[in-house]
PDB file of C-alpha atoms in Angstrom:
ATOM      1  CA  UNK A   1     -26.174   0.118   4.610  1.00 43.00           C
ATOM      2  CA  UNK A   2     -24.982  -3.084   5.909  1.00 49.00           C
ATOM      3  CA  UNK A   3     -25.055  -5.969   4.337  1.00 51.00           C
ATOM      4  CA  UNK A   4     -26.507  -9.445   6.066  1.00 53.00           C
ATOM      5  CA  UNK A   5     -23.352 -11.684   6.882  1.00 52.00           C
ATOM      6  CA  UNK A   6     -24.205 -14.836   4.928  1.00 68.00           C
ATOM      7  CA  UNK A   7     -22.650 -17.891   5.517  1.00 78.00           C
ATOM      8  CA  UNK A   8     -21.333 -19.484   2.649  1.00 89.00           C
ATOM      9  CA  UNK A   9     -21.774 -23.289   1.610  1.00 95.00           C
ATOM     10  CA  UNK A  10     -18.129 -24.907   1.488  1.00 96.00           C
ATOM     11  CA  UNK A  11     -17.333 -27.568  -0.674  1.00 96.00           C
ATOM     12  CA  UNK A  12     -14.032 -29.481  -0.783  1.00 96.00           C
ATOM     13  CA  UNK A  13     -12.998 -31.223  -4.028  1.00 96.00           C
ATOM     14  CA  UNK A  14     -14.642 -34.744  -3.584  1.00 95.00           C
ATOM     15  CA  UNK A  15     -18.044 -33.096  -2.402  1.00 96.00           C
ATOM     16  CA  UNK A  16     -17.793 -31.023  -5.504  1.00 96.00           C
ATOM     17  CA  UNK A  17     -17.494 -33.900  -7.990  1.00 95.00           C
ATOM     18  CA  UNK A  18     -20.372 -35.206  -6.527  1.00 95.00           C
ATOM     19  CA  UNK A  19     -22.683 -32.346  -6.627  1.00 95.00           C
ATOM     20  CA  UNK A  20     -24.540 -33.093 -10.080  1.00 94.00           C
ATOM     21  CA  UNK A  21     -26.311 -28.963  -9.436  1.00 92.00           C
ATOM     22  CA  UNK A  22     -22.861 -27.705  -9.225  1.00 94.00           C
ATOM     23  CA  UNK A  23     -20.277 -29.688 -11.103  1.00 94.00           C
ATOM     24  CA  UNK A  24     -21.320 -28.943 -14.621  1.00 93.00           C
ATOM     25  CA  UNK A  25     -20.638 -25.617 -14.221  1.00 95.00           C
ATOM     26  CA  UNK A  26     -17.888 -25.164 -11.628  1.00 97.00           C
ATOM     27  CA  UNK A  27     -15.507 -24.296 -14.395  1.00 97.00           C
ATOM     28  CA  UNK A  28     -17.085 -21.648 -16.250  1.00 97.00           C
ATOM     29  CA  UNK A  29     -17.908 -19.773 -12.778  1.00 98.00           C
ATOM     30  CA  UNK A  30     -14.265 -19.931 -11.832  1.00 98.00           C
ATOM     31  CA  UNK A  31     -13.289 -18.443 -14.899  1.00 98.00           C
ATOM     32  CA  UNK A  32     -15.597 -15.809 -14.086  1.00 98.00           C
ATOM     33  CA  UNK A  33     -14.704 -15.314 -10.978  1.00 98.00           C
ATOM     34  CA  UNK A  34     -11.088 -15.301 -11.519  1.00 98.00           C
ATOM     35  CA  UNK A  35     -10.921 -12.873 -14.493  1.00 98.00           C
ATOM     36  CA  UNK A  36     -13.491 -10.487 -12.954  1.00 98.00           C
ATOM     37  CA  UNK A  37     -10.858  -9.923 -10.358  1.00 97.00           C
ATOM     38  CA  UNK A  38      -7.795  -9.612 -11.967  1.00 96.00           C
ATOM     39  CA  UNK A  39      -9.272  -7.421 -14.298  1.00 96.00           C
ATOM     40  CA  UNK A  40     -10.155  -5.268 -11.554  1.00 95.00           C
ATOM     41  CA  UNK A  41      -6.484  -5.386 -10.068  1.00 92.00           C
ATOM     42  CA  UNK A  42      -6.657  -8.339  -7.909  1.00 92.00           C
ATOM     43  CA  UNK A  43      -2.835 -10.215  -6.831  1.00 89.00           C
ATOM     44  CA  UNK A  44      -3.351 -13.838  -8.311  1.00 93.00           C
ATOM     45  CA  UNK A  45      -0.759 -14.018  -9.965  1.00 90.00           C
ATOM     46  CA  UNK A  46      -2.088 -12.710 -13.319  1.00 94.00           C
ATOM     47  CA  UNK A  47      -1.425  -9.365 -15.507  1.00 91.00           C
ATOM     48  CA  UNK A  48      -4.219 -10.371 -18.027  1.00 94.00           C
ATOM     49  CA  UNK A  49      -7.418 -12.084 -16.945  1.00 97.00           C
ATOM     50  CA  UNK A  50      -6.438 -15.754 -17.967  1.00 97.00           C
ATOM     51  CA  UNK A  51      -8.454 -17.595 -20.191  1.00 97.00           C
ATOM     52  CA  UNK A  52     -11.246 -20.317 -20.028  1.00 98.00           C
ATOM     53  CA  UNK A  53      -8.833 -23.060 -20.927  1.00 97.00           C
ATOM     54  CA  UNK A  54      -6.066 -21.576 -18.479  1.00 97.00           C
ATOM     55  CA  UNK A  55      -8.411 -22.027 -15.662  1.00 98.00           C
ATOM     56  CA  UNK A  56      -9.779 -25.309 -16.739  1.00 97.00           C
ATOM     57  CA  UNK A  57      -6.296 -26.992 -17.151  1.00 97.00           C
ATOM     58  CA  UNK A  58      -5.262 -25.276 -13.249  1.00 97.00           C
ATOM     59  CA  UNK A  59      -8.493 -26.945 -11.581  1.00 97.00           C
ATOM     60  CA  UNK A  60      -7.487 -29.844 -13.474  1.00 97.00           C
ATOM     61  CA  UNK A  61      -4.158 -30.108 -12.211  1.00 97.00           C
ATOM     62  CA  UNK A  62      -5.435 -28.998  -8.453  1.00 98.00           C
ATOM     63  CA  UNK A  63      -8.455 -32.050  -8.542  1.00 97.00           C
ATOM     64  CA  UNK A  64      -5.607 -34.544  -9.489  1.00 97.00           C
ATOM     65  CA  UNK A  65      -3.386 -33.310  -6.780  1.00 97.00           C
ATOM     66  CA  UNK A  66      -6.058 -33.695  -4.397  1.00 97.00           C
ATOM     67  CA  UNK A  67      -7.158 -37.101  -4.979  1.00 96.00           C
ATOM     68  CA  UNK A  68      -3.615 -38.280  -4.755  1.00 96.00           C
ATOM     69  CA  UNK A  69      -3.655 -36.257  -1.391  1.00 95.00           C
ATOM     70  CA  UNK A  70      -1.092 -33.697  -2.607  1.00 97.00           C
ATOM     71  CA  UNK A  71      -3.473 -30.401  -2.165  1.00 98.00           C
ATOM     72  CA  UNK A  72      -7.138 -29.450  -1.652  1.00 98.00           C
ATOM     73  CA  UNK A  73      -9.263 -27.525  -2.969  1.00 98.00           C
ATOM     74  CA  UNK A  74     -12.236 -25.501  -1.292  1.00 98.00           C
ATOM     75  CA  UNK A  75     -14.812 -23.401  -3.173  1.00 98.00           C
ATOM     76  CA  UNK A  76     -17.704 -21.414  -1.722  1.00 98.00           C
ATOM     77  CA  UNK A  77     -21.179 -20.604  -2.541  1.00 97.00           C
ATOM     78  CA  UNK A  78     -24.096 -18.462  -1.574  1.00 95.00           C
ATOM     79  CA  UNK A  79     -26.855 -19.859  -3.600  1.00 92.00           C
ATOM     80  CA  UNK A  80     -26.108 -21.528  -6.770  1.00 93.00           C
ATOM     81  CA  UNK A  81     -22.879 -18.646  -7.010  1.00 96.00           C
ATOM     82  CA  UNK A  82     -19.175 -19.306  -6.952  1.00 97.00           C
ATOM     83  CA  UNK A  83     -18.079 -16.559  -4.566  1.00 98.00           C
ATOM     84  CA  UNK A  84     -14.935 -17.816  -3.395  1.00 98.00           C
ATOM     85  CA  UNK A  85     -12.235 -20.812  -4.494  1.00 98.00           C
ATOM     86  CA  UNK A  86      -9.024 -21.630  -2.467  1.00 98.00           C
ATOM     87  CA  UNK A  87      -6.297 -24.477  -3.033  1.00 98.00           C
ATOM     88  CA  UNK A  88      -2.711 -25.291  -2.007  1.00 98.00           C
ATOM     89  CA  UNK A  89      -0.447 -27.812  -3.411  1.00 98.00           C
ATOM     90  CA  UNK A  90       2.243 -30.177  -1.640  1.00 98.00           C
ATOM     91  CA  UNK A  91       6.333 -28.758  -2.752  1.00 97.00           C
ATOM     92  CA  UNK A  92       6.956 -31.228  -5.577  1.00 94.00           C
ATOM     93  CA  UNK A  93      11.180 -31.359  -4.125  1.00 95.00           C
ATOM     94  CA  UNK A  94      11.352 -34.599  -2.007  1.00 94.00           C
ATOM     95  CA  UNK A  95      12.963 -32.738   1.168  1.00 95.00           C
ATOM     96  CA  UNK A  96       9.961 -30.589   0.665  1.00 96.00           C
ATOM     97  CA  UNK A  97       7.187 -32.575   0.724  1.00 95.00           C
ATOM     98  CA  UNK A  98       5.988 -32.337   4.200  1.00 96.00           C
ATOM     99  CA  UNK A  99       4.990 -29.016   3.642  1.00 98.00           C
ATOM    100  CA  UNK A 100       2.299 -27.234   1.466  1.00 98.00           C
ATOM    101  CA  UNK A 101       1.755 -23.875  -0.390  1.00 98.00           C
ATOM    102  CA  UNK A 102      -1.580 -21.786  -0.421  1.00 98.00           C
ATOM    103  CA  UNK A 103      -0.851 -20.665  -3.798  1.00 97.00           C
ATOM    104  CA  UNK A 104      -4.559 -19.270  -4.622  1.00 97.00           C
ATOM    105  CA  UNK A 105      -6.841 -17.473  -2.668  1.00 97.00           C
ATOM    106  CA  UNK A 106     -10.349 -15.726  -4.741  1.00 97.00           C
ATOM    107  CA  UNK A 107     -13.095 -14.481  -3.585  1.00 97.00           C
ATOM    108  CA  UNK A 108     -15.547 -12.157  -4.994  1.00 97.00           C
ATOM    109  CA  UNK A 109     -15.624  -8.306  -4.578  1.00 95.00           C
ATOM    110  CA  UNK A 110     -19.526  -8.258  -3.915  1.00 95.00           C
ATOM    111  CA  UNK A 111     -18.576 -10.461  -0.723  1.00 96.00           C
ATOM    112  CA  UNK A 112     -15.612  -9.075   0.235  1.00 93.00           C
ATOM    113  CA  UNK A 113     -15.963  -8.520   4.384  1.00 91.00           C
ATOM    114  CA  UNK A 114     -18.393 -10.911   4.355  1.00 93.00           C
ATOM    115  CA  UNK A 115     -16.330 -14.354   5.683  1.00 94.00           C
ATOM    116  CA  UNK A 116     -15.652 -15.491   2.922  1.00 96.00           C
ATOM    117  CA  UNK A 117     -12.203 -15.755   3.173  1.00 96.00           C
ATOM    118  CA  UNK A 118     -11.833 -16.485   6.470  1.00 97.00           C
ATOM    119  CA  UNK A 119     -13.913 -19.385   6.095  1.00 97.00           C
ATOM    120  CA  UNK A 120     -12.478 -21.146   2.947  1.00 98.00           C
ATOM    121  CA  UNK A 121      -8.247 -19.696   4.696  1.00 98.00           C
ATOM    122  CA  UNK A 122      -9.636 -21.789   7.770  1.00 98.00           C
ATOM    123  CA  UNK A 123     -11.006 -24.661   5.833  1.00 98.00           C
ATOM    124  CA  UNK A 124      -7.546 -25.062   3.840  1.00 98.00           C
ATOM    125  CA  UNK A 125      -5.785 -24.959   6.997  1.00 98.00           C
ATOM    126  CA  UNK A 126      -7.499 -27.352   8.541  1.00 97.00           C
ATOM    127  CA  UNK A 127      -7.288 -29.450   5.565  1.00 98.00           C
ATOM    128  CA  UNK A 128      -3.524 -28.928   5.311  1.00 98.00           C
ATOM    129  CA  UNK A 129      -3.215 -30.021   9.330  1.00 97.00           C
ATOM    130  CA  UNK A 130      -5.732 -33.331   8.210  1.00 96.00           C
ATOM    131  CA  UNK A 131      -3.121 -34.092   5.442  1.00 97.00           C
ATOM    132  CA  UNK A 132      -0.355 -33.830   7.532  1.00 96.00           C
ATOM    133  CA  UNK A 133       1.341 -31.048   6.125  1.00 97.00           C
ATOM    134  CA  UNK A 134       3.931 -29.583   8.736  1.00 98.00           C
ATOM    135  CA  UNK A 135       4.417 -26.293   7.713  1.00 98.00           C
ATOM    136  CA  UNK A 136       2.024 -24.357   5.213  1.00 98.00           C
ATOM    137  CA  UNK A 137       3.210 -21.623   3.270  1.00 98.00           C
ATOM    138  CA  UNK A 138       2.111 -18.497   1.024  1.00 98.00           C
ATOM    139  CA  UNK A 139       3.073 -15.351  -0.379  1.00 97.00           C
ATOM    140  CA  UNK A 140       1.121 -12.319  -1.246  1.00 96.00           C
ATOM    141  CA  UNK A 141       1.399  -8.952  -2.337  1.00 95.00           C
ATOM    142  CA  UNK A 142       2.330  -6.208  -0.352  1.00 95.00           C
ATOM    143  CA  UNK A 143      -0.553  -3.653  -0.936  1.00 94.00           C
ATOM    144  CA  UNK A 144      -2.709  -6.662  -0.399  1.00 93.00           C
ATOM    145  CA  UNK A 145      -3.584  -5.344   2.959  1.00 94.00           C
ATOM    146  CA  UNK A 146      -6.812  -6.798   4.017  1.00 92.00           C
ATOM    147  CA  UNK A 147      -5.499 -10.276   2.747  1.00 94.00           C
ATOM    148  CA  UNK A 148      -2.049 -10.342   5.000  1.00 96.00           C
ATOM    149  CA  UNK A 149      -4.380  -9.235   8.013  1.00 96.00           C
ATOM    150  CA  UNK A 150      -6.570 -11.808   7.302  1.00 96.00           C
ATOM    151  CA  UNK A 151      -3.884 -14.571   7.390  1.00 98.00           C
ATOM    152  CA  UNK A 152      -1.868 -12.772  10.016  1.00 97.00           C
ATOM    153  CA  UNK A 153      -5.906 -13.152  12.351  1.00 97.00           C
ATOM    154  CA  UNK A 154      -5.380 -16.962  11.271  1.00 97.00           C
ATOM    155  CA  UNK A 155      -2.228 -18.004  13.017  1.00 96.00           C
ATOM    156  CA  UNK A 156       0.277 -16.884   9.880  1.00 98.00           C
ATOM    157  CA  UNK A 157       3.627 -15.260  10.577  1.00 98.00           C
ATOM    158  CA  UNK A 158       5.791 -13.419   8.027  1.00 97.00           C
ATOM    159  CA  UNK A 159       9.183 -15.108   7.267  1.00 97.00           C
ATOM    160  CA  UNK A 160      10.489 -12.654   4.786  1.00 97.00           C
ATOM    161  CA  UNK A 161       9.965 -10.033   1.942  1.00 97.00           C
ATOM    162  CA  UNK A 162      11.567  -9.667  -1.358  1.00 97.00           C
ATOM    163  CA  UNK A 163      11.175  -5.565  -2.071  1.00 97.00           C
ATOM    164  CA  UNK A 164       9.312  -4.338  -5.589  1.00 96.00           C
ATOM    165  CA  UNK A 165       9.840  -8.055  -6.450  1.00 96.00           C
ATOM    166  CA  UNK A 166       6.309  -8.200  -8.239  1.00 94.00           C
ATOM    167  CA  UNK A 167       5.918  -6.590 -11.656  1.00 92.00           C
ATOM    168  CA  UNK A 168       2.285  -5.252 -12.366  1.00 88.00           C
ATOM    169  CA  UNK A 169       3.359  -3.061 -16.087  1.00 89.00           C
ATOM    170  CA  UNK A 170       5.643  -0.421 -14.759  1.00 94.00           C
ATOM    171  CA  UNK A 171       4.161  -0.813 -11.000  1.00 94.00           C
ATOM    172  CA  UNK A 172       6.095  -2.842  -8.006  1.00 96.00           C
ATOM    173  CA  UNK A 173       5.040  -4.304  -5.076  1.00 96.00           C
ATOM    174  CA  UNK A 174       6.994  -6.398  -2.505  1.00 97.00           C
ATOM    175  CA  UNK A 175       6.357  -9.865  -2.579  1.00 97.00           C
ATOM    176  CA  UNK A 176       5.734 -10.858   1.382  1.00 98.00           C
ATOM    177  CA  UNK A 177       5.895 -14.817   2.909  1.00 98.00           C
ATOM    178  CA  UNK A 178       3.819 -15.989   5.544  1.00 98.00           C
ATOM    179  CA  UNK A 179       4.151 -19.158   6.860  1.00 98.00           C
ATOM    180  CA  UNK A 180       1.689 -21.432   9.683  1.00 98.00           C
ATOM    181  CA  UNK A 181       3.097 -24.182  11.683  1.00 97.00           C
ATOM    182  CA  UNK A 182       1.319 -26.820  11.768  1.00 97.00           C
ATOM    183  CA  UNK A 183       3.295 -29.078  13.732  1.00 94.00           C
ATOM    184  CA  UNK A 184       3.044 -26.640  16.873  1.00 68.00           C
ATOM    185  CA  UNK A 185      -0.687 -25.866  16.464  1.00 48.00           C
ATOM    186  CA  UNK A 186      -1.701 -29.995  16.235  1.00 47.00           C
ATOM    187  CA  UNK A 187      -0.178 -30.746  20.471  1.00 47.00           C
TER     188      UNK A 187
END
């Protein structure tokens, strides 16, 4: 049976804030969210579903990097659901601030296939060109298959791999880089 391709309402940070419907409980959902997929096996970076106040204190950091204009932060909704969250952050090193890393990419298994995360990958991107970022960066895991076709569709090149570098218990998985450049795709 297929499903009806939905398309999902993006929201950056600022229009976020200022959604009184969906603010209150933006937090809780991407908790949700996030655990629900690493505790079915998901690569973000966690063994362990991480807690409430883990994921509270990471959107917290990622809002204040985006209002001083170092990251952004793009969530998606069908409905009044979270389905998806993205964000990347500028390199804190001074001879690396022109560029950016797309350190967290979620969306949720019931949408998976759905454009979900081409939509919020293209929306970060875009964001990261508006910014001014030169070169935008991000590493995944190697099984992670659909995701490394998905950035590869979006204009992402691999730059290197570190082999069985990622540690899931006594399971390892190379850790690949991808890399956009921005500077090339803006003439």
């Amino acid at each position: 049976m297929n499903r009806p391709q939905t398309v999902p309402l993006l929201l950056d940070a600022t229009e976020l804030a200022a959604d009184p419907a969906r603010e209150p409980g933006f937090a809780a959902q991407a908790h949700r969210l996030l655990a629900e997929l690493v505790r079915e096996g998901a690569a973000l970076g966690w063994v362990e579903p991480p807690s409430p106040d883990e994921v509270a204190e990471l959107l917290t950091q990622v809002r204040a990097a985006a209002r001083a204009g170092d990251g952004a932060l793009r969530v998606a909704y069908l409905g009044e659901r979270l389905v998806g969250l993205g964000y990347w952050l500028r390199y804190a090193r001074p001879t690396h601030r022109p560029h950016a890393d797309l350190e967290k990419l979620a969306v949720d298994a019931a949408v998976h296939g759905q454009g979900v995360g081409r939509a919020l990958t293209a929306a970060l991107v875009a964001d990261a060109r508006a910014a001014g970022v030169e070169v935008l960066t991000l590493d995944a895991r190697g099984d992670n298959t659909g995701a490394l076709r998905l950035y590869r569709s979006l204009g992402f090149t691999e730059y290197g791999r570190l082999p069985a570098f990622v540690a899931v218990g006594e399971r390892r998985y190379d850790k690949v880089f991808c890399m956009v450049d921005l500077r090339e795709a803006s003439g």
